[in-house]
Amino acid sequence: MPLSCYRPPEYEIPHEKTKNQGLVLDSVQQLRLATLDVPSPKADQVQIQIKTMGISSTDIQLWRTGHTGNMPLFAPQLLGCEGAGIITAVGSAVQQRFQVGDRVAIEAAIPCSQCNFCLDGRYNLCTQLCFRGMPPYDGIGAHYVTHPADWLHRLPETITFQEAAMLDPLSVAIAGIDRARIGFGESLLITGCNLLGLLTLMVAKATGISPVVVAGAPGDPLDMAIHLGADYTQILDPKWSEQEIVQKIHASVDGGTHCAIDCSGEELALRVAIMTTRLGGTCCRVGIGQADQTVPVSAFALRDVTLRGVHRHHHTYPRAIELIASGRIDVNQLISHTYPLSQAAQAFQVATTPGATKVQLTN
């Protein structure tokens, strides 16, 4: 960006009369903007003025059902786990690393950094993980929050706050591709044409994976998948038998795909993904669905297909930032709606409707 065009980001240093409003969930579908204290950073933290927050699947599940996974709502719950903003205060121990005015993205999962998984670099598996916005931990859905400096990522000027608030789901998509161990010129089936599935498609095409087949349930935005570069699409119509669906995909990619990644969490999608994967291939499960599902054991055991689970991400934020900053991925195409924080109740209603890929809130 030419220096003559650059404008410093706008931010406000809080003072004693500053009102800090936060998005609080009291019970199922009972949202309110609460007045909170402006938090002061500890020595290893910074204070951030949040500029953009994405409404995540965790937020939606808490709002709709009062729980996420096996975690019940810990009301009142401050929501939000996807966001970016500007540093407005810096803790005493991290002043050499960050300064007021820095633009940063927040990595919401805070590991212990001491267990065997953390020491091995797989901090996504930390057994003491604190995840912002998941009970009982407060989220980042407020005008001002604090966060450990170790779990912030400085943003280049070429990335907007709206794009930066997409880094968390994009990082999950990258993690899925990593776990699949799929490379340039290899074929991929993505089941689930939701936000995660579409981001996985974008990462796959940006890294030279081809051909890519995207399969989705009736009503899924398969036309968007074509627009984003999918070579083939397939409807996962429950009226058809699994074998019929598999045969249709095999007609597009002879012999099946090298890998399959299920982003839906649905049993039918996982079963199709397993049966579509070619001999010796890999099938990954990224989407989270019902805890107990039935899979065709012989379909992977007798064909030497490797099954892998994918739990969030680790060390993928820098690559996600590079993909956006370089222009290789345009996540703006998936941001369907934007609302001010004051209209959060309406935004959550919209986030559950067909056609809403990603809804964001701005301060």
XYZ file of C-alpha atoms in Angstrom:
363
model
C 0.000 0.000 0.000
C 1.513 3.420 -0.964
C 2.380 5.531 2.074
C 0.330 8.399 0.667
C -2.780 6.177 0.838
C -2.174 4.769 4.312
C -4.432 5.946 7.118
C -3.675 4.977 10.720
C -6.352 2.742 12.229
C -8.934 4.509 14.338
C -9.045 3.516 17.974
C -9.967 5.027 21.306
C -7.911 4.661 24.456
C -10.440 3.926 27.221
C -10.726 6.274 30.189
C -12.614 6.143 33.471
C -15.913 7.117 31.832
C -15.596 4.726 28.879
C -18.518 2.327 28.566
C -17.509 -1.195 27.663
C -20.444 -3.022 26.115
C -20.357 -6.784 25.740
C -22.546 -9.401 24.062
C -23.959 -11.532 26.884
C -26.121 -14.656 26.602
C -28.359 -15.173 29.656
C -30.288 -18.210 28.404
C -31.406 -19.788 25.139
C -31.869 -16.992 22.548
C -31.722 -14.349 25.291
C -29.005 -11.921 24.184
C -28.298 -8.520 25.641
C -25.666 -5.820 25.519
C -24.277 -5.546 29.026
C -22.146 -2.756 30.436
C -18.883 -4.303 31.600
C -15.789 -3.028 33.327
C -12.958 -2.090 30.995
C -10.373 -4.796 31.750
C -6.783 -3.841 32.496
C -4.073 -6.062 31.030
C -1.927 -8.245 33.252
C 1.829 -8.231 32.724
C 1.673 -10.798 29.902
C -1.496 -9.443 28.292
C -2.608 -6.603 26.071
C -5.869 -4.703 25.991
C -7.638 -4.742 22.622
C -10.416 -2.631 21.151
C -12.346 -5.215 19.135
C -13.202 -3.945 15.662
C -14.788 -7.053 14.102
C -16.166 -10.271 15.600
C -17.417 -13.259 13.641
C -20.464 -15.171 14.861
C -19.054 -18.685 15.138
C -20.715 -22.091 15.160
C -19.977 -22.240 18.905
C -21.818 -18.944 19.445
C -24.791 -20.146 17.409
C -25.009 -23.486 19.188
C -24.920 -21.831 22.618
C -27.560 -19.327 21.521
C -29.862 -21.955 19.988
C -29.534 -24.807 22.489
C -27.861 -23.560 25.659
C -24.875 -25.859 25.248
C -22.012 -26.599 22.895
C -20.930 -30.211 22.664
C -21.120 -31.476 26.227
C -20.563 -28.013 27.734
C -23.694 -26.348 29.164
C -24.199 -22.609 29.101
C -22.433 -20.909 32.006
C -24.694 -17.864 32.194
C -24.200 -15.016 31.922
C -21.842 -15.927 29.074
C -19.833 -13.345 27.145
C -19.831 -14.703 23.587
C -17.271 -14.504 20.811
C -14.198 -16.451 19.726
C -13.379 -15.011 16.284
C -12.121 -11.460 16.180
C -9.559 -8.781 15.497
C -8.849 -5.289 16.717
C -6.352 -2.671 17.829
C -4.142 -2.739 20.904
C -5.001 0.050 23.346
C -2.791 -0.915 26.325
C 0.193 -3.223 26.800
C 1.187 -5.247 29.857
C 4.555 -4.561 31.462
C 6.164 -7.845 30.360
C 5.306 -7.608 26.655
C 6.066 -3.988 25.809
C 9.014 -5.028 23.646
C 6.717 -7.122 21.463
C 3.590 -5.004 21.041
C 2.654 -1.360 21.213
C -0.505 0.707 21.302
C -1.983 0.973 17.819
C -0.884 -2.456 16.618
C -3.510 -4.296 14.589
C -3.915 -7.893 15.766
C -5.967 -11.040 15.304
C -6.920 -13.103 18.344
C -6.254 -16.832 18.593
C -9.007 -17.768 21.024
C -7.624 -21.060 22.354
C -5.161 -20.501 25.200
C -3.143 -23.633 26.085
C -1.145 -24.278 29.239
C 2.183 -24.387 27.319
C 3.519 -26.945 29.826
C 1.868 -30.325 29.136
C 3.352 -32.960 26.839
C 1.043 -31.995 23.973
C 2.009 -28.325 24.230
C 5.716 -29.151 24.466
C 5.307 -31.357 21.391
C 3.796 -28.429 19.475
C 0.278 -29.878 19.323
C -1.250 -27.326 21.656
C -4.693 -27.931 20.146
C -4.747 -31.144 22.225
C -3.840 -29.418 25.515
C -5.930 -30.941 28.306
C -5.984 -27.599 30.164
C -7.034 -25.549 27.138
C -8.981 -22.360 27.866
C -11.173 -21.458 24.905
C -12.581 -17.936 24.760
C -16.371 -17.929 24.427
C -16.814 -21.548 25.478
C -18.205 -22.120 28.981
C -16.979 -21.219 31.513
C -14.561 -18.797 29.809
C -15.608 -15.330 28.666
C -15.458 -14.590 24.964
C -14.154 -11.574 23.082
C -17.521 -10.074 22.097
C -17.050 -6.663 23.714
C -15.674 -3.242 22.856
C -12.592 -3.891 25.011
C -11.032 -7.196 26.074
C -7.671 -8.424 27.307
C -5.786 -11.386 25.877
C -2.385 -13.052 26.387
C 0.200 -11.583 24.042
C 1.459 -15.067 23.144
C -1.820 -15.769 21.360
C -2.048 -12.671 19.207
C -0.979 -12.289 15.595
C 0.098 -8.947 14.184
C -1.739 -8.072 10.973
C -0.218 -6.636 7.809
C -1.859 -3.468 6.521
C -3.198 -5.394 3.516
C -5.619 -7.382 5.713
C -8.841 -5.767 6.918
C -10.370 -6.478 10.316
C -13.243 -8.252 8.567
C -10.781 -10.579 6.836
C -8.807 -11.062 10.044
C -11.948 -12.209 11.862
C -12.045 -15.112 9.371
C -8.602 -16.402 10.351
C -9.868 -18.892 12.929
C -12.175 -20.902 10.626
C -9.614 -20.586 7.828
C -7.000 -22.065 10.171
C -9.273 -25.057 10.809
C -9.548 -25.576 7.047
C -5.757 -25.499 6.722
C -5.464 -28.010 9.569
C -7.809 -30.364 7.728
C -5.680 -30.208 4.580
C -2.557 -30.793 6.692
C -4.019 -33.858 8.394
C -5.125 -35.279 5.053
C -1.505 -35.067 3.867
C -2.688 -34.312 0.394
C -0.514 -32.557 -2.123
C -0.323 -30.840 -5.477
C -2.221 -32.618 -8.236
C -4.019 -35.073 -5.965
C -7.812 -35.378 -5.896
C -10.053 -34.445 -2.972
C -13.676 -34.925 -1.946
C -15.100 -32.371 0.490
C -18.396 -33.365 2.100
C -20.276 -30.472 3.647
C -20.831 -27.298 1.650
C -20.892 -25.042 4.717
C -18.448 -22.287 5.696
C -15.772 -24.787 6.686
C -16.277 -26.814 3.524
C -16.012 -23.730 1.322
C -12.879 -22.533 3.137
C -11.370 -26.002 2.727
C -12.142 -25.764 -0.982
C -10.387 -22.390 -1.182
C -7.292 -23.718 0.599
C -7.238 -26.802 -1.629
C -7.396 -24.784 -4.845
C -4.780 -22.318 -3.568
C -2.361 -25.185 -2.924
C -2.813 -26.946 -6.251
C -5.051 -29.830 -5.190
C -7.074 -30.999 -8.183
C -9.654 -32.123 -9.026
C -11.831 -31.148 -6.064
C -15.358 -32.510 -5.636
C -17.706 -30.767 -3.189
C -20.747 -32.687 -1.963
C -23.499 -31.042 0.040
C -26.983 -31.630 1.343
C -30.033 -30.359 -0.577
C -30.151 -26.598 -0.126
C -26.402 -26.210 0.411
C -24.762 -23.469 -1.716
C -23.175 -25.768 -4.287
C -23.320 -22.924 -6.812
C -20.956 -21.008 -4.520
C -18.618 -24.016 -4.530
C -18.518 -23.894 -8.344
C -17.850 -20.138 -8.186
C -14.930 -20.758 -5.801
C -13.346 -23.331 -8.081
C -14.857 -26.742 -7.375
C -14.334 -29.018 -10.350
C -17.447 -31.082 -9.610
C -20.349 -30.953 -7.167
C -22.677 -33.616 -5.883
C -25.914 -33.473 -3.880
C -26.008 -35.776 -0.853
C -29.667 -36.549 -1.345
C -31.000 -38.900 1.362
C -33.448 -40.241 -1.241
C -30.516 -41.907 -2.979
C -28.647 -44.905 -1.631
C -25.073 -44.419 -0.480
C -23.870 -46.588 -3.344
C -25.701 -44.405 -5.864
C -24.016 -41.286 -4.474
C -20.599 -42.969 -4.459
C -21.078 -44.100 -8.057
C -21.963 -40.546 -9.125
C -18.761 -39.224 -7.521
C -16.705 -42.029 -9.074
C -18.117 -40.990 -12.441
C -16.429 -37.612 -11.898
C -13.169 -38.957 -10.427
C -12.416 -42.446 -11.707
C -11.367 -44.780 -8.900
C -12.333 -42.342 -6.172
C -10.369 -39.476 -4.649
C -6.959 -39.632 -2.994
C -8.449 -38.022 0.092
C -11.785 -37.014 1.548
C -12.492 -34.404 4.214
C -15.867 -34.306 5.938
C -16.734 -30.801 7.099
C -20.404 -31.455 7.838
C -20.388 -33.713 10.892
C -23.233 -35.728 9.352
C -23.224 -39.529 9.321
C -24.253 -39.862 5.666
C -21.493 -37.481 4.605
C -18.841 -39.387 6.555
C -19.969 -42.738 5.185
C -19.877 -41.422 1.618
C -16.466 -39.861 2.255
C -15.058 -43.185 3.454
C -16.510 -45.178 0.565
C -15.390 -42.638 -2.037
C -11.761 -42.592 -0.891
C -9.626 -44.740 -3.168
C -7.488 -47.707 -2.069
C -4.815 -46.625 0.401
C -6.221 -43.107 0.656
C -7.024 -40.910 3.645
C -10.337 -39.704 5.066
C -10.459 -36.898 7.649
C -13.293 -35.797 9.923
C -13.248 -32.059 10.649
C -16.937 -31.283 11.198
C -18.388 -32.112 14.601
C -21.760 -33.856 14.702
C -23.499 -36.405 16.888
C -21.189 -38.152 19.335
C -22.129 -41.662 18.175
C -22.336 -42.454 14.467
C -22.108 -45.630 12.404
C -19.297 -46.028 9.883
C -18.707 -48.790 7.294
C -15.738 -50.513 8.929
C -15.038 -52.905 6.073
C -15.065 -50.024 3.589
C -11.904 -48.568 5.121
C -10.304 -51.598 6.796
C -10.296 -53.870 3.736
C -9.170 -51.037 1.440
C -6.391 -49.759 3.732
C -8.019 -46.327 4.058
C -6.642 -44.197 6.885
C -9.143 -42.346 9.095
C -7.979 -39.197 10.867
C -9.714 -36.842 13.255
C -9.056 -33.102 13.150
C -9.419 -31.069 16.340
C -9.119 -27.353 15.673
C -5.657 -26.215 14.582
C -2.111 -25.480 15.689
C 0.529 -23.207 14.150
C -1.693 -22.426 11.154
C -2.508 -18.737 11.771
C 0.670 -17.459 10.040
C -0.173 -19.429 6.891
C -3.783 -18.242 7.025
C -2.572 -14.646 7.254
C -0.210 -15.181 4.312
C -2.937 -16.732 2.151
C -5.190 -13.709 2.668
C -2.469 -11.046 2.520
C -1.073 -12.452 -0.729
C -4.510 -12.472 -2.349
C -4.418 -16.221 -2.954
C -7.650 -16.533 -0.949
C -10.452 -13.958 -0.855
C -12.488 -14.655 2.274
C -14.657 -11.591 1.617
C -16.697 -13.769 -0.743
C -17.922 -15.743 2.278
C -18.854 -12.786 4.509
C -22.557 -12.610 3.766
C -23.817 -10.148 6.397
C -22.348 -7.448 8.648
C -24.126 -5.765 11.570
C -23.116 -3.347 14.309
C -22.805 -4.925 17.744
C -25.970 -3.074 18.777
C -27.940 -5.243 16.299
C -26.545 -8.553 17.538
C -29.981 -10.069 18.195
C -30.948 -9.589 14.545
C -27.544 -10.828 13.401
C -27.948 -14.116 15.281
C -31.364 -14.654 13.731
C -29.907 -14.110 10.267
C -26.910 -16.359 11.003
C -29.227 -19.375 11.234
C -30.957 -18.771 7.885
C -30.078 -20.342 4.515
C -27.638 -18.218 2.559
C -25.828 -16.858 5.610
C -22.296 -18.195 5.245
C -20.595 -15.869 7.735
C -22.222 -13.097 9.753
C -19.981 -10.553 11.453
C -20.427 -7.853 14.089
C -18.503 -4.589 14.070
C -17.694 -2.002 16.727
